[in-house]
mmCIF file of C-alpha atoms in Angstrom:
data_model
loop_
_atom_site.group_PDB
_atom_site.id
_atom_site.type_symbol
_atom_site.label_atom_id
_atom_site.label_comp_id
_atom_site.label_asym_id
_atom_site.label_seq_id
_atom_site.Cartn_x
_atom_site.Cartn_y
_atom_site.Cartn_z
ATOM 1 C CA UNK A 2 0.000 0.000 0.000
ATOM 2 C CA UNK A 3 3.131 1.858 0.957
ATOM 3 C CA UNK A 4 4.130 1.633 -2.699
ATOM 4 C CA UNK A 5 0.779 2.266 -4.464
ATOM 5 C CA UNK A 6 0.826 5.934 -2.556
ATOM 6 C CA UNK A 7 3.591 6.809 -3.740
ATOM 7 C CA UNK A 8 3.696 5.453 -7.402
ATOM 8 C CA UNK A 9 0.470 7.386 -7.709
ATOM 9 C CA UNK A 10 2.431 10.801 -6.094
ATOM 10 C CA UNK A 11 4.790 10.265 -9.102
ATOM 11 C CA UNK A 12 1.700 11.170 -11.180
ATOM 12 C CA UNK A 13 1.633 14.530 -9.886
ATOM 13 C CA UNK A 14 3.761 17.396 -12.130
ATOM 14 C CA UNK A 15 3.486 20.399 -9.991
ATOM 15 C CA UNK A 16 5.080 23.547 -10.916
ATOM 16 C CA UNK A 17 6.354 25.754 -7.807
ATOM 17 C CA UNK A 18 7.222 29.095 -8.321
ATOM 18 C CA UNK A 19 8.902 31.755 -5.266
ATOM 19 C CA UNK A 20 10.847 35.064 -5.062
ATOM 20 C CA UNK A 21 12.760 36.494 -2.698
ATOM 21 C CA UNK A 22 14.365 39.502 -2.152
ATOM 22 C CA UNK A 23 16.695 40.895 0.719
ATOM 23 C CA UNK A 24 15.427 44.266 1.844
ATOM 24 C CA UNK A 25 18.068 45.110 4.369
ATOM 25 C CA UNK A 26 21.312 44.140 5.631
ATOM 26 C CA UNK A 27 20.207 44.644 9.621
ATOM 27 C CA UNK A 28 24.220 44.284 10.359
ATOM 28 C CA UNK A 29 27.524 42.156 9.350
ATOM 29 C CA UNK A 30 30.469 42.032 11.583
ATOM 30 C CA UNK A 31 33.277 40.033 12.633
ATOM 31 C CA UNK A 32 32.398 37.960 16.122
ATOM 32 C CA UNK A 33 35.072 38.023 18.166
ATOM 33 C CA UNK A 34 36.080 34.303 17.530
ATOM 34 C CA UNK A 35 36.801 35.711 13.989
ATOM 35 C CA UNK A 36 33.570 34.219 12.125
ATOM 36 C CA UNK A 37 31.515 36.710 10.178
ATOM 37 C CA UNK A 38 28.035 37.128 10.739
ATOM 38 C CA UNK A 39 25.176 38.764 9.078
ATOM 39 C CA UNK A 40 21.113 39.482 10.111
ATOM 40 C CA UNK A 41 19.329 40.153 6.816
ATOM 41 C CA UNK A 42 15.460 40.769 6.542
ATOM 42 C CA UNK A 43 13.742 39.137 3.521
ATOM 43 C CA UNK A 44 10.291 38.757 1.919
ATOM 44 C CA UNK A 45 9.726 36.015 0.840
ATOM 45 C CA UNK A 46 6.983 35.122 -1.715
ATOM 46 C CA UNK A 47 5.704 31.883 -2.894
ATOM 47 C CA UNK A 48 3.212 29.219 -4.523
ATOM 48 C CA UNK A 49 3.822 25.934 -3.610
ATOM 49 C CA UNK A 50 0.025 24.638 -4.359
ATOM 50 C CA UNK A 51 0.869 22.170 -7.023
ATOM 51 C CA UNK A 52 3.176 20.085 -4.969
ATOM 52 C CA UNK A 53 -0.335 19.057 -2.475
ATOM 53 C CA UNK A 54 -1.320 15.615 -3.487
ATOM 54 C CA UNK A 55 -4.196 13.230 -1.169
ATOM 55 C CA UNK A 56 -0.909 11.874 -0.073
ATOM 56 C CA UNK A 57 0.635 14.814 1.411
ATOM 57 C CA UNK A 58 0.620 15.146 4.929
ATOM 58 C CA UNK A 59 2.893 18.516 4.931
ATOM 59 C CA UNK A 60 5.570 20.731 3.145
ATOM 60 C CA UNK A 61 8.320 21.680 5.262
ATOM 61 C CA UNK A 62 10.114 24.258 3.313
ATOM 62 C CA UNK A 63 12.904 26.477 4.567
ATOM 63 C CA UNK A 64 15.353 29.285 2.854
ATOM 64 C CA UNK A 65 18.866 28.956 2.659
ATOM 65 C CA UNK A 66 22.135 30.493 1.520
ATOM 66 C CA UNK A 67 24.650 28.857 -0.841
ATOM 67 C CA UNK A 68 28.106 30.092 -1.323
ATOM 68 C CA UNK A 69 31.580 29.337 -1.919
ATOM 69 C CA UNK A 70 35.312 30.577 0.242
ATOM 70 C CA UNK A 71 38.755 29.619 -0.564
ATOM 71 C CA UNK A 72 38.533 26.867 2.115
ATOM 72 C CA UNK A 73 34.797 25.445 1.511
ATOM 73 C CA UNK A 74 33.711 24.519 -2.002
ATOM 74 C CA UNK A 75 30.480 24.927 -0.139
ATOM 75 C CA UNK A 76 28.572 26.255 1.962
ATOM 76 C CA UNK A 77 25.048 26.145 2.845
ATOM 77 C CA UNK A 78 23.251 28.033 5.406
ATOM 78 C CA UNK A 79 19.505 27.272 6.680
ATOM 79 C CA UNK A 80 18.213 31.115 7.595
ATOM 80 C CA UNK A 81 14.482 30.145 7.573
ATOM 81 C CA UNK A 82 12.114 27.776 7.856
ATOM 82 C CA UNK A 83 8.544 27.015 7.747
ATOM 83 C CA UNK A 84 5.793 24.327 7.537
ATOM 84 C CA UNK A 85 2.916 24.508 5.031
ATOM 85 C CA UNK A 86 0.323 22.043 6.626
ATOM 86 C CA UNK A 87 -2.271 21.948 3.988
ATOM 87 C CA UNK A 88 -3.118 23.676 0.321
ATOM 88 C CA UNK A 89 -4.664 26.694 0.981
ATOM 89 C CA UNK A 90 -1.170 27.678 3.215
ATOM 90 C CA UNK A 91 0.539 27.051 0.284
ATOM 91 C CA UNK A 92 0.683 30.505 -1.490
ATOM 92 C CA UNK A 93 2.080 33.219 1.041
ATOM 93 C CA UNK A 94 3.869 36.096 1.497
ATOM 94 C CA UNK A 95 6.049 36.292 4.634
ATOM 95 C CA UNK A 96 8.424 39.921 5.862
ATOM 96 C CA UNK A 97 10.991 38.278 8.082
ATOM 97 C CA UNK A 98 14.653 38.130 9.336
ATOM 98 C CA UNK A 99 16.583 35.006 9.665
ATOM 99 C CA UNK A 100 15.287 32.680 12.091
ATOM 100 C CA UNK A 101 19.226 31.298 12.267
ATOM 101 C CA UNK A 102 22.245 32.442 13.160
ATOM 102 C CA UNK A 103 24.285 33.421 9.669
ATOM 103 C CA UNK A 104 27.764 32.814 10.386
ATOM 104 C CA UNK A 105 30.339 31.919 8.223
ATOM 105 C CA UNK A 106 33.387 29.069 8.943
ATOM 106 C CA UNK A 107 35.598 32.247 8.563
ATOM 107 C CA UNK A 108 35.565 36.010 7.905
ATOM 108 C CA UNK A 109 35.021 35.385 4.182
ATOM 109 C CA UNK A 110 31.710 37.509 3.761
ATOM 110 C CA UNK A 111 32.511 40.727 2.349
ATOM 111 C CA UNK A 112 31.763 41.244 -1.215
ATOM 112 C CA UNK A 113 30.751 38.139 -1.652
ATOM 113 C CA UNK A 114 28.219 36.610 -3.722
ATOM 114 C CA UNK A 115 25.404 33.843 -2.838
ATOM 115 C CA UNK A 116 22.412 32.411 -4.109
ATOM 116 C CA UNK A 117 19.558 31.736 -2.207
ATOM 117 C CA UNK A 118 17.581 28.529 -2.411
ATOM 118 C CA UNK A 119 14.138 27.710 -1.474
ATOM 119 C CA UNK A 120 13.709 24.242 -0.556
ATOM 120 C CA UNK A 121 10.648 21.897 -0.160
ATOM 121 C CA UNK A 122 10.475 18.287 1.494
ATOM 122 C CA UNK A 123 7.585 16.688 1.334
ATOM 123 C CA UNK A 124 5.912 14.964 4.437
ATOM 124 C CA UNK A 125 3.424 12.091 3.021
ATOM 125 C CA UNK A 126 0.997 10.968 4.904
ATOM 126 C CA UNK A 127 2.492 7.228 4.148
ATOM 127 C CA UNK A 128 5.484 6.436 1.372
ATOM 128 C CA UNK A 129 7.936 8.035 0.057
ATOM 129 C CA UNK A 130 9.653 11.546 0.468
ATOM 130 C CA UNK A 131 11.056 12.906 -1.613
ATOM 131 C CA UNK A 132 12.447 17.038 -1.996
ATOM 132 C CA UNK A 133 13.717 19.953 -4.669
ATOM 133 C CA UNK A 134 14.520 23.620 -4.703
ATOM 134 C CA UNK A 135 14.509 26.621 -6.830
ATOM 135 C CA UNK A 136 18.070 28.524 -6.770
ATOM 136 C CA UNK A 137 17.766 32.177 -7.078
ATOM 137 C CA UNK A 138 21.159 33.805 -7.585
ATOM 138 C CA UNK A 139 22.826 37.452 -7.918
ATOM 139 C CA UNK A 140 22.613 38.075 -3.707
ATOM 140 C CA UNK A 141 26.077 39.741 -2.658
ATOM 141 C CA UNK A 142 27.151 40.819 0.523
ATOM 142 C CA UNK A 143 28.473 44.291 1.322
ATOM 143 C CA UNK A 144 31.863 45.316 1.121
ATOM 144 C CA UNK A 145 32.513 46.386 3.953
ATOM 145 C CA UNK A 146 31.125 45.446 7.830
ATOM 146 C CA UNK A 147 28.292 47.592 9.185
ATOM 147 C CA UNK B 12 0.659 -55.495 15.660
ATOM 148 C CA UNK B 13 3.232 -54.305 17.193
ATOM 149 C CA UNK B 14 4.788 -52.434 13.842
ATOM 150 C CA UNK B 15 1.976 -50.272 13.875
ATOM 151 C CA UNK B 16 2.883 -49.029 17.109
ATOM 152 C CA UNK B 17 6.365 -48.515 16.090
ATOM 153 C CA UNK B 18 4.984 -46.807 12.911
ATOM 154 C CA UNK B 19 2.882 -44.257 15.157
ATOM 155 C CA UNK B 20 5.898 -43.062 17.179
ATOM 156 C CA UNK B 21 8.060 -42.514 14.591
ATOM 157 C CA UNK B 22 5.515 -40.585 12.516
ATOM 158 C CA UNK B 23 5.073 -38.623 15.876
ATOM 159 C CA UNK B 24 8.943 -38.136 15.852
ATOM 160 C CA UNK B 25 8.660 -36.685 12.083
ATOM 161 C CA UNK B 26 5.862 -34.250 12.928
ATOM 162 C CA UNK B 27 7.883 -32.217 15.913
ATOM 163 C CA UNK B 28 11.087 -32.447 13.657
ATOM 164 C CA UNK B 29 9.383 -30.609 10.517
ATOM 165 C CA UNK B 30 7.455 -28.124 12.467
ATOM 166 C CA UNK B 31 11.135 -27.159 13.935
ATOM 167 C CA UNK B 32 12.826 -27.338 10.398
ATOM 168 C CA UNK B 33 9.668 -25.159 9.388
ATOM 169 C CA UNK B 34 10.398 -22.577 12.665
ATOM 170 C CA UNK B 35 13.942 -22.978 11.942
ATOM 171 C CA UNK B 36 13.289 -22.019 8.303
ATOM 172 C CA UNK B 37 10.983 -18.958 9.298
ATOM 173 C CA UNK B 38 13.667 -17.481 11.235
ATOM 174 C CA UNK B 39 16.338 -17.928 9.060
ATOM 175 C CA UNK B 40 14.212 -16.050 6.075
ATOM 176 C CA UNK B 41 13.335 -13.382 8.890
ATOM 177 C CA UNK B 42 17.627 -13.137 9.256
ATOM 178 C CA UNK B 43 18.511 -13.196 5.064
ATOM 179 C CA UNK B 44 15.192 -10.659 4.650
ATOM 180 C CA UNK B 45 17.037 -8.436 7.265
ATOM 181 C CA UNK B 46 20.548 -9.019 6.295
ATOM 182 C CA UNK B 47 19.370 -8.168 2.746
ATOM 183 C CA UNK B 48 17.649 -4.903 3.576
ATOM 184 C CA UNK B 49 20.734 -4.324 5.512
ATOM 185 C CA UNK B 50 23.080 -4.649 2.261
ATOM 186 C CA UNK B 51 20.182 -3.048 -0.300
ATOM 187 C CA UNK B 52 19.798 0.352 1.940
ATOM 188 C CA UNK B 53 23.704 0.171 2.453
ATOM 189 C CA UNK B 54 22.610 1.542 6.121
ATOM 190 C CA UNK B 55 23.063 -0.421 9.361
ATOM 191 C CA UNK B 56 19.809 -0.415 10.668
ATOM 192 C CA UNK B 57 17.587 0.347 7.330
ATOM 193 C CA UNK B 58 14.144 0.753 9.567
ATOM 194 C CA UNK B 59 13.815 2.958 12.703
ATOM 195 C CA UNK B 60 10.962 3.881 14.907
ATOM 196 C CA UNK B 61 10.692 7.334 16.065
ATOM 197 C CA UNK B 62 10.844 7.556 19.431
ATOM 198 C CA UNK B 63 10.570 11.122 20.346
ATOM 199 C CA UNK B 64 8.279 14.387 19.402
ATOM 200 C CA UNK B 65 11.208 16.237 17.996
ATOM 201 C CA UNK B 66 10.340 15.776 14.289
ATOM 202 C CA UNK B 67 6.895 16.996 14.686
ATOM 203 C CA UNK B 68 4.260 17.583 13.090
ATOM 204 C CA UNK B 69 5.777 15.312 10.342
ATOM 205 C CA UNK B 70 6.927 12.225 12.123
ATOM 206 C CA UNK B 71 5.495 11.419 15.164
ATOM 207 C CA UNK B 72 6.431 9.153 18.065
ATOM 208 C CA UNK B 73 5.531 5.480 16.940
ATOM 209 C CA UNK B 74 6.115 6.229 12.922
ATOM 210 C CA UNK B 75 8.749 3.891 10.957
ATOM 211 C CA UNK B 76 10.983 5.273 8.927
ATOM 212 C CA UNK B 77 13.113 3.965 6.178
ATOM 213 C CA UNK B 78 16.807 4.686 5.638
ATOM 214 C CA UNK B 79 18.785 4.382 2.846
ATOM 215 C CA UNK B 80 22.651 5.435 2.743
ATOM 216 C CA UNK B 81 25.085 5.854 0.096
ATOM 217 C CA UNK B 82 28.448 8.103 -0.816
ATOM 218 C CA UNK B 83 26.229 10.818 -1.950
ATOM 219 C CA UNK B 84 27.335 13.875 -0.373
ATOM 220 C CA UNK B 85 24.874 15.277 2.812
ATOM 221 C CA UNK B 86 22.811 18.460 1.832
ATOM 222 C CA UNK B 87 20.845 20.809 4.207
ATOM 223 C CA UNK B 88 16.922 19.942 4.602
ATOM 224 C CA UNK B 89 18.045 15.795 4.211
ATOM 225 C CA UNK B 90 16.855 14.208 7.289
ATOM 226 C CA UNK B 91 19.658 12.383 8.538
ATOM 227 C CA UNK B 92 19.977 9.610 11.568
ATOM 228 C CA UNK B 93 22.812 9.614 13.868
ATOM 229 C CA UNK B 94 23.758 8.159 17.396
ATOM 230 C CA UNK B 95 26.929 9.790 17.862
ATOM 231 C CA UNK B 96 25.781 11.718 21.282
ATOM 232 C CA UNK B 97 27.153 12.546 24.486
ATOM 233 C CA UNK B 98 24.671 11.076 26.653
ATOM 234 C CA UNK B 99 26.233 7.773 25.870
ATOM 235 C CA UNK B 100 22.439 5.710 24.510
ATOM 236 C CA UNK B 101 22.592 4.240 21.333
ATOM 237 C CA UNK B 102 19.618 6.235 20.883
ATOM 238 C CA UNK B 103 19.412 6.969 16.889
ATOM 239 C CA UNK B 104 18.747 10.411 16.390
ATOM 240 C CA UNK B 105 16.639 11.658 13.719
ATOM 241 C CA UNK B 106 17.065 15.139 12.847
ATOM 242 C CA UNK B 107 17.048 17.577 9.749
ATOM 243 C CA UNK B 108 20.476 18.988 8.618
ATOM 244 C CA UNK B 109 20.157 22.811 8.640
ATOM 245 C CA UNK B 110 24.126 23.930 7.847
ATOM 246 C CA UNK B 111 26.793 22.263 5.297
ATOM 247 C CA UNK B 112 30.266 23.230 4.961
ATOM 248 C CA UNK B 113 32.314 21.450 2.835
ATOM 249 C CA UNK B 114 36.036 21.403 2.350
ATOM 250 C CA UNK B 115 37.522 22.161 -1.231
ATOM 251 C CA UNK B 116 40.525 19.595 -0.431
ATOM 252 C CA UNK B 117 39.590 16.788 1.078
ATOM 253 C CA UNK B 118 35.478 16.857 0.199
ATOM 254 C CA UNK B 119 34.607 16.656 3.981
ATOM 255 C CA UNK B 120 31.689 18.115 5.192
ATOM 256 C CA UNK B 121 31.099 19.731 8.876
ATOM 257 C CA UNK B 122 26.979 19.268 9.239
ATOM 258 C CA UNK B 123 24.541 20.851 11.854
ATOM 259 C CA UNK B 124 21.242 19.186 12.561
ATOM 260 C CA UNK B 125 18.436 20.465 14.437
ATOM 261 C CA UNK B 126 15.005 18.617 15.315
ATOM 262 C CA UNK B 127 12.105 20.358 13.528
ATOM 263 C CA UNK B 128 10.211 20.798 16.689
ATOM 264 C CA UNK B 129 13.133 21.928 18.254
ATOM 265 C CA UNK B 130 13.853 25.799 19.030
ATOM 266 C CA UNK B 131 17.524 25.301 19.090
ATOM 267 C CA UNK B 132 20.649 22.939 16.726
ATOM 268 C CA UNK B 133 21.713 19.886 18.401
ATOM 269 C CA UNK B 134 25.320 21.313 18.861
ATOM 270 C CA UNK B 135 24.637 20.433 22.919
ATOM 271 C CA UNK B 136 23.794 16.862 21.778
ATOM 272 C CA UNK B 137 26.858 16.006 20.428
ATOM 273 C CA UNK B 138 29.505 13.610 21.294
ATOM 274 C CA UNK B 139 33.070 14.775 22.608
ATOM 275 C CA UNK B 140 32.352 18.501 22.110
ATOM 276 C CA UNK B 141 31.856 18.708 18.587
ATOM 277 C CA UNK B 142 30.817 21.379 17.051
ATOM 278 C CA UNK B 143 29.713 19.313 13.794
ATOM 279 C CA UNK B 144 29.056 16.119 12.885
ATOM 280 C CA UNK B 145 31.107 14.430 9.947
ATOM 281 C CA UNK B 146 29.719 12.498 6.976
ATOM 282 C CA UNK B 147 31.345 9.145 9.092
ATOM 283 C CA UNK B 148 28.654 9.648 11.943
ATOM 284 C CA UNK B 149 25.336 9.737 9.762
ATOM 285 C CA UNK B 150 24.012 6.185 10.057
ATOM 286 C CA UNK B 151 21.487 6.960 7.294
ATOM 287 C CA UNK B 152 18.759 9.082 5.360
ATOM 288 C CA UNK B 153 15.158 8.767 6.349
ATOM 289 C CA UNK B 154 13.547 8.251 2.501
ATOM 290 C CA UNK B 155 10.268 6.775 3.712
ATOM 291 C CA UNK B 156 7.738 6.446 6.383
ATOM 292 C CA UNK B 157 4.677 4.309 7.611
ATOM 293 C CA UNK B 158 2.574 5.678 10.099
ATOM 294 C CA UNK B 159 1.975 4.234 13.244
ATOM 295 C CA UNK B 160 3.847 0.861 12.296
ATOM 296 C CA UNK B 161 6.259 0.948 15.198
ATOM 297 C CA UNK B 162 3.945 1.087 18.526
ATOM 298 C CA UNK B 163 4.706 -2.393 18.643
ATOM 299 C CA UNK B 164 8.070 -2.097 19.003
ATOM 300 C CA UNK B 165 7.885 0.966 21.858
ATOM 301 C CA UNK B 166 5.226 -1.490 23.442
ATOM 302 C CA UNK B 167 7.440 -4.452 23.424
ATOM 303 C CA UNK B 168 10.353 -1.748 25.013
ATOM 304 C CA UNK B 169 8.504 -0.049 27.456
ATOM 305 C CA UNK B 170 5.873 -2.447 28.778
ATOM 306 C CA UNK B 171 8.030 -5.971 28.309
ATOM 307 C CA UNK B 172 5.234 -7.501 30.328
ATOM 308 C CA UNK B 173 3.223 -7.605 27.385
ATOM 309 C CA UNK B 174 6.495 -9.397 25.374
ATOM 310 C CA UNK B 175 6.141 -12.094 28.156
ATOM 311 C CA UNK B 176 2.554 -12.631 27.797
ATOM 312 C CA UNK B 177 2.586 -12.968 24.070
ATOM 313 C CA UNK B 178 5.808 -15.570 24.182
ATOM 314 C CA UNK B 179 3.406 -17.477 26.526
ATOM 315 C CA UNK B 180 0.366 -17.316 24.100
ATOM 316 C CA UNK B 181 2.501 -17.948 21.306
ATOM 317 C CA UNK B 182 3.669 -21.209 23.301
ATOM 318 C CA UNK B 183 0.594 -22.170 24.061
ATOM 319 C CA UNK B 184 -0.707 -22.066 20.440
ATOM 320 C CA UNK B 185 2.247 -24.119 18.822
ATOM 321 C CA UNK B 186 1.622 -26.511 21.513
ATOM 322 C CA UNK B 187 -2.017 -26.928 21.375
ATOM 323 C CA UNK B 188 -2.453 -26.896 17.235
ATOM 324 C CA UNK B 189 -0.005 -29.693 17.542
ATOM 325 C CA UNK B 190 -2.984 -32.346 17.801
#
């Protein structure tokens, strides 16, 4: 029965779509361990409707950065995350800052660029999960701390 | 006629030894099933119940999940099962990683979990003051889940009087169909 739910979840072609845009760098400094860390605020706008099947129990989604330093090839910070417990949740608009600390393995911020990725996992009620993203690039950091 | 006698015993002998070749059978397929699942998932223990709340609303206390492993690199939002913590239980963990850093020499990664229930990361959980867990101590990657399906086991565990009653009805049932 396991199976049958989920071969008939493979049925399903949704089609996501989300934005998200950085309004403010709140501050970016160097912690006194040496790390740097940054507080952004975003809005965040999506529709995630398409991905609800009978079989879906909930979507936990959650924002995160990608980016590269000399010593990591990468790096990828959770900031924010969220869960979508039925449908008619699934198109929102949300004004926040990052629920998680920022901080980089290093002071390798400045001028820097990222992308930002919106995630989704999906919770079935019974089967299989399974997960994808949308990358949204062209974020940088400033160049200087503030 | 004394054969006959003789006859009737030994068919008596037969009977108990196939019903044990048959149990002995059952729990050798219940091994090579496990084994198997073992090898196919490439994870040491390819089912796990959820024991705790920390994973909710999507997996409660009592759900199974399913594990699979393999060299794939770990990713943020993968929900990953470890038991490498300090307070010494082979508890398995099962938590969502929320940070990835990975090194451009050797490929390592340095990973951060954190429950979803959970306010704060699981940094305090960890074994020998980490502050990350490595690729080495993930045990697995939940990929699927049945509801419900592992109250037996947490019954079994926490209430082993009910283990000890089923034995004995189990017992009693291979005893009396025997006739």
């Amino acid at each position: 029965m396991c199976a049958i739910t989920s071969l008939s979840d493979n049925l399903n072609t949704p089609s996501p779509s989300a934005e998200i845009q950085v309004m403010n760098i709140n501050w970016f400094q160097k912690q006194p361990q040496g790390n740097d860390e940054v507080s952004l605020t975003m809005n965040i706008s999506a529709d995630l409707q398409t991905l609800f099947t009978w079989n879906t129990k909930q979507l936990f989604i959650f924002v995160a950065a990608e980016y590269e330093t000399p010593k990591n090839s990468l790096n990828q910070v959770s900031l924010w995350d969220a869960i979508i417990p039925s449908k008619e949740h699934a198109k929102f608009w949300i004004h926040t800052s990052n629920k998680y600390r920022f901080v980089d393995q290093g002071n390798n911020l400045r001028g820097k660029e990222f992308n930002l990725t919106l995630h989704w996992h999906v919770m079935p009620k019974t089967g299989k999960m399974f997960a994808d993203k949308i990358v949204l690039t062209g974020y940088s950091f400033p160049e200087e701390y503030r | 006629m004394g054969w006959i006698a003789e006859n009737m015993k030994s068919i008596h002998v037969r009977q108990i030894l196939s019903q044990a070749i048959c149990l002995g059978m059952v729990v050798s397929m219940a091994l090579i099933i496990w084994k198997g699942l073992i090898c196919i998932t490439g994870s040491e223990s390819p089912v796990v119940v959820v024991l705790s709340g920390s994973m909710e609303p999507g997996f409660k206390r009592g759900d199974i999940l399913f594990l699979y492993m393999n060299k794939d690199p770990i990713r943020t939002g993968q929900i990953v099962v470890f038991n490498d913590v300090h307070y010494g239980q082979d508890i398995p963990i099962v938590h969502r990683v929320i940070e990835v850093h990975e090194r451009r020499d050797s490929k390592e990664v340095d990973i951060l979990t954190k429950g979803d229930a959970n306010l704060g990361d699981d940094r305090m959980l960890y074994a020998s003051n980490r502050q990350w867990l490595q690729q080495k101590h993930i045990m697995g990657r939940a990929v699927g889940l049945l509801p419900y399906a592992g109250w037996f086991t947490i019954i079994m565990k926490e209430k082993p009087v009910i283990k000890y009653i089923l034995v004995g009805a189990l017992g009693l049932l291979v005893i009396t169909s025997k006739e």
